[in-house]
């Protein structure tokens, strides 16, 4: 079990002014911020980040959405970070997300579901490295 995961606050939550509230929920759940930046993904950057979903029917919509406005990218540190963070964000579809999860509170649809969270230790490192170099990481 690794101790980092990678997250993005997606364009929907940024444009709805939820950055502060979401970061607060993450912090209160015991995650340490290792790295953080705000940026606007280009279409080709979003395509690359979501290449694993290239065959899924929603890929084009997802790429268009994720490059539609700025996001906040961050590396989070906590013991068993990947599983702990998936628990905190809740189900992909906010209609199925548990009370108190970030998606329950801030997502508006399956696509516009407020935040991204890595699904494995391996992907956490791949995704973290997509956005951050080693000198941009401040581990606890
Ligand atoms: P991430 O943490 O963002 O990776 O979400 P996830 O792991 O809960 O879901 P998954 O990796 O399967 O899908 C990636 C993203 O694609 C989701 O977070 C949604 O934004 C979007 N997505 C997933 N399923 C659908 C769908 O059925 N329709 C649409 N329009 N978007 C979807
Ligand atoms: Mg995923």
Short mmCIF file of C-alpha atoms and ligand atoms in Angstrom, two decimals:
data_model
loop_
_atom_site.label_atom_id
_atom_site.label_comp_id
_atom_site.label_asym_id
_atom_site.label_seq_id
_atom_site.Cartn_x
_atom_site.Cartn_y
_atom_site.Cartn_z
CA UNK A 1 0.00 0.00 0.00
CA UNK A 2 1.54 3.26 -1.13
CA UNK A 3 1.13 6.52 0.68
CA UNK A 4 0.39 8.90 -2.20
CA UNK A 5 -2.50 9.44 -4.53
CA UNK A 6 -3.19 11.97 -7.25
CA UNK A 7 -6.27 14.18 -7.53
CA UNK A 8 -7.72 16.86 -9.75
CA UNK A 9 -10.51 19.27 -8.90
CA UNK A 10 -12.34 19.15 -12.22
CA UNK A 11 -13.47 22.20 -14.29
CA UNK A 12 -17.08 21.98 -13.04
CA UNK A 13 -16.09 22.33 -9.37
CA UNK A 14 -13.52 25.05 -10.13
CA UNK A 15 -16.07 27.14 -12.08
CA UNK A 16 -18.64 26.65 -9.30
CA UNK A 17 -16.12 28.12 -6.79
CA UNK A 18 -15.74 24.90 -4.78
CA UNK A 19 -11.91 24.79 -4.67
CA UNK A 20 -11.66 26.03 -1.09
CA UNK A 21 -14.38 23.77 0.31
CA UNK A 22 -13.00 20.67 -1.43
CA UNK A 23 -9.43 21.33 -0.26
CA UNK A 24 -10.79 21.76 3.27
CA UNK A 25 -12.61 18.41 3.15
CA UNK A 26 -9.41 16.73 1.91
CA UNK A 27 -7.32 18.36 4.64
CA UNK A 28 -9.80 17.50 7.41
CA UNK A 29 -9.73 13.86 6.25
CA UNK A 30 -6.04 13.77 7.16
CA UNK A 31 -4.35 14.12 3.78
CA UNK A 32 -1.13 16.13 3.48
CA UNK A 33 -0.65 18.23 0.31
CA UNK A 34 2.63 17.10 -1.30
CA UNK A 35 2.18 19.21 -4.49
CA UNK A 36 -0.46 21.50 -5.97
CA UNK A 37 -1.03 23.64 -9.06
CA UNK A 38 -3.85 25.21 -11.07
CA UNK A 39 -3.75 24.91 -14.85
CA UNK A 40 -5.91 24.63 -17.96
CA UNK A 41 -5.30 21.32 -19.78
CA UNK A 42 -5.10 21.51 -23.58
CA UNK A 43 -7.18 19.02 -25.55
CA UNK A 44 -4.07 16.96 -26.36
CA UNK A 45 -2.95 16.93 -22.70
CA UNK A 46 -6.41 15.73 -21.62
CA UNK A 47 -6.32 13.05 -24.34
CA UNK A 48 -2.96 11.85 -23.05
CA UNK A 49 -4.02 11.84 -19.39
CA UNK A 50 -7.18 9.83 -20.17
CA UNK A 51 -5.60 7.59 -22.85
CA UNK A 52 -6.61 4.49 -20.80
CA UNK A 53 -10.24 5.42 -21.53
CA UNK A 54 -9.70 5.96 -25.29
CA UNK A 55 -11.99 3.08 -26.23
CA UNK A 56 -14.81 4.09 -23.87
CA UNK A 57 -17.89 5.70 -25.52
CA UNK A 58 -17.61 8.81 -23.33
CA UNK A 59 -13.90 9.49 -24.13
CA UNK A 60 -14.47 12.47 -26.47
CA UNK A 61 -16.93 14.09 -24.08
CA UNK A 62 -14.57 13.50 -21.17
CA UNK A 63 -11.62 15.08 -23.01
CA UNK A 64 -13.74 18.08 -24.06
CA UNK A 65 -14.98 18.52 -20.49
CA UNK A 66 -11.55 18.19 -18.84
CA UNK A 67 -10.07 20.76 -21.23
CA UNK A 68 -13.03 23.17 -20.90
CA UNK A 69 -11.55 25.21 -18.05
CA UNK A 70 -8.91 25.29 -15.34
CA UNK A 71 -8.36 22.42 -12.91
CA UNK A 72 -6.45 22.05 -9.65
CA UNK A 73 -3.97 19.14 -9.66
CA UNK A 74 -2.50 17.80 -6.43
CA UNK A 75 -0.52 14.93 -4.93
CA UNK A 76 -1.93 13.81 -1.57
CA UNK A 77 -0.13 11.85 1.15
CA UNK A 78 -1.70 9.56 3.74
CA UNK A 79 -1.26 5.93 4.74
CA UNK A 80 -3.09 3.75 2.18
CA UNK A 81 -3.77 6.96 0.22
CA UNK A 82 -5.37 5.48 -2.91
CA UNK A 83 -8.08 3.50 -1.11
CA UNK A 84 -8.60 6.16 1.58
CA UNK A 85 -9.10 8.86 -1.06
CA UNK A 86 -11.45 6.72 -3.19
CA UNK A 87 -13.54 6.31 -0.03
CA UNK A 88 -13.55 10.08 0.56
CA UNK A 89 -14.60 10.96 -3.02
CA UNK A 90 -17.40 8.37 -3.34
CA UNK A 91 -18.91 6.62 -6.37
CA UNK A 92 -18.24 7.82 -9.93
CA UNK A 93 -21.96 8.50 -10.28
CA UNK A 94 -22.92 11.07 -7.61
CA UNK A 95 -26.43 9.58 -7.41
CA UNK A 96 -24.78 6.48 -5.90
CA UNK A 97 -22.26 8.35 -3.72
CA UNK A 98 -22.51 8.06 0.07
CA UNK A 99 -23.44 11.00 2.30
CA UNK A 100 -20.41 13.05 3.26
CA UNK A 101 -18.35 12.13 0.19
CA UNK A 102 -16.93 14.86 -2.05
CA UNK A 103 -18.94 13.69 -5.05
CA UNK A 104 -22.16 13.59 -3.03
CA UNK A 105 -21.53 17.19 -1.96
CA UNK A 106 -20.12 18.73 -5.14
CA UNK A 107 -20.74 16.54 -8.24
CA UNK A 108 -23.57 17.34 -10.64
CA UNK A 109 -23.42 14.29 -12.99
CA UNK A 110 -21.43 11.14 -13.82
CA UNK A 111 -19.16 13.19 -16.05
CA UNK A 112 -19.07 16.41 -14.04
CA UNK A 113 -18.21 14.60 -10.84
CA UNK A 114 -16.08 17.27 -9.13
CA UNK A 115 -12.84 15.36 -8.55
CA UNK A 116 -10.51 12.70 -9.92
CA UNK A 117 -8.79 10.11 -7.74
CA UNK A 118 -6.17 7.53 -8.77
CA UNK A 119 -7.31 3.91 -8.84
CA UNK A 120 -4.00 2.16 -7.97
CA UNK A 121 -0.57 2.90 -6.52
CA UNK A 122 0.96 2.43 -9.95
CA UNK A 123 -1.43 4.90 -11.59
CA UNK A 124 -1.00 7.35 -8.71
CA UNK A 125 2.71 7.61 -9.53
CA UNK A 126 2.11 7.78 -13.31
CA UNK A 127 -0.52 10.52 -12.87
CA UNK A 128 1.56 12.44 -10.31
CA UNK A 129 4.51 12.40 -12.71
CA UNK A 130 2.31 13.72 -15.53
CA UNK A 131 1.98 17.00 -13.58
CA UNK A 132 4.84 17.22 -11.06
CA UNK A 133 8.62 16.72 -11.06
CA UNK A 134 10.49 15.43 -7.98
CA UNK A 135 11.54 18.97 -6.96
CA UNK A 136 7.87 20.04 -6.88
CA UNK A 137 7.02 17.41 -4.22
CA UNK A 138 7.01 18.18 -0.50
CA UNK A 139 6.49 14.94 1.38
CA UNK A 140 5.75 14.95 5.08
P1 LIG B 1 -11.79 9.35 -11.96
O1 LIG B 1 -11.38 9.47 -10.52
O2 LIG B 1 -12.06 10.71 -12.57
O3 LIG B 1 -10.86 8.49 -12.77
O4 LIG B 1 -13.21 8.66 -11.92
P2 LIG B 1 -13.54 7.14 -11.63
O5 LIG B 1 -12.28 6.34 -11.45
O6 LIG B 1 -14.55 7.10 -10.54
O7 LIG B 1 -14.24 6.72 -13.00
P3 LIG B 1 -13.56 6.19 -14.36
O8 LIG B 1 -12.08 6.16 -14.24
O9 LIG B 1 -14.28 4.94 -14.73
O10 LIG B 1 -14.00 7.31 -15.41
C1 LIG B 1 -13.21 8.48 -15.56
C2 LIG B 1 -14.13 9.66 -15.68
O11 LIG B 1 -14.88 9.55 -16.88
C3 LIG B 1 -15.20 9.79 -14.59
O12 LIG B 1 -14.75 10.39 -13.42
C4 LIG B 1 -16.23 10.64 -15.28
O13 LIG B 1 -15.83 12.02 -15.28
C5 LIG B 1 -16.17 10.11 -16.71
N1 LIG B 1 -17.17 9.04 -16.90
C6 LIG B 1 -17.17 7.77 -16.38
N2 LIG B 1 -18.25 7.07 -16.79
C7 LIG B 1 -18.94 7.92 -17.60
C8 LIG B 1 -20.14 7.79 -18.34
O14 LIG B 1 -20.80 6.73 -18.34
N3 LIG B 1 -20.53 8.89 -19.07
C9 LIG B 1 -19.82 10.05 -19.10
N4 LIG B 1 -20.26 11.08 -19.83
N5 LIG B 1 -18.70 10.21 -18.40
C10 LIG B 1 -18.25 9.16 -17.66
MG1 LIG B 2 -10.63 6.41 -12.76
#
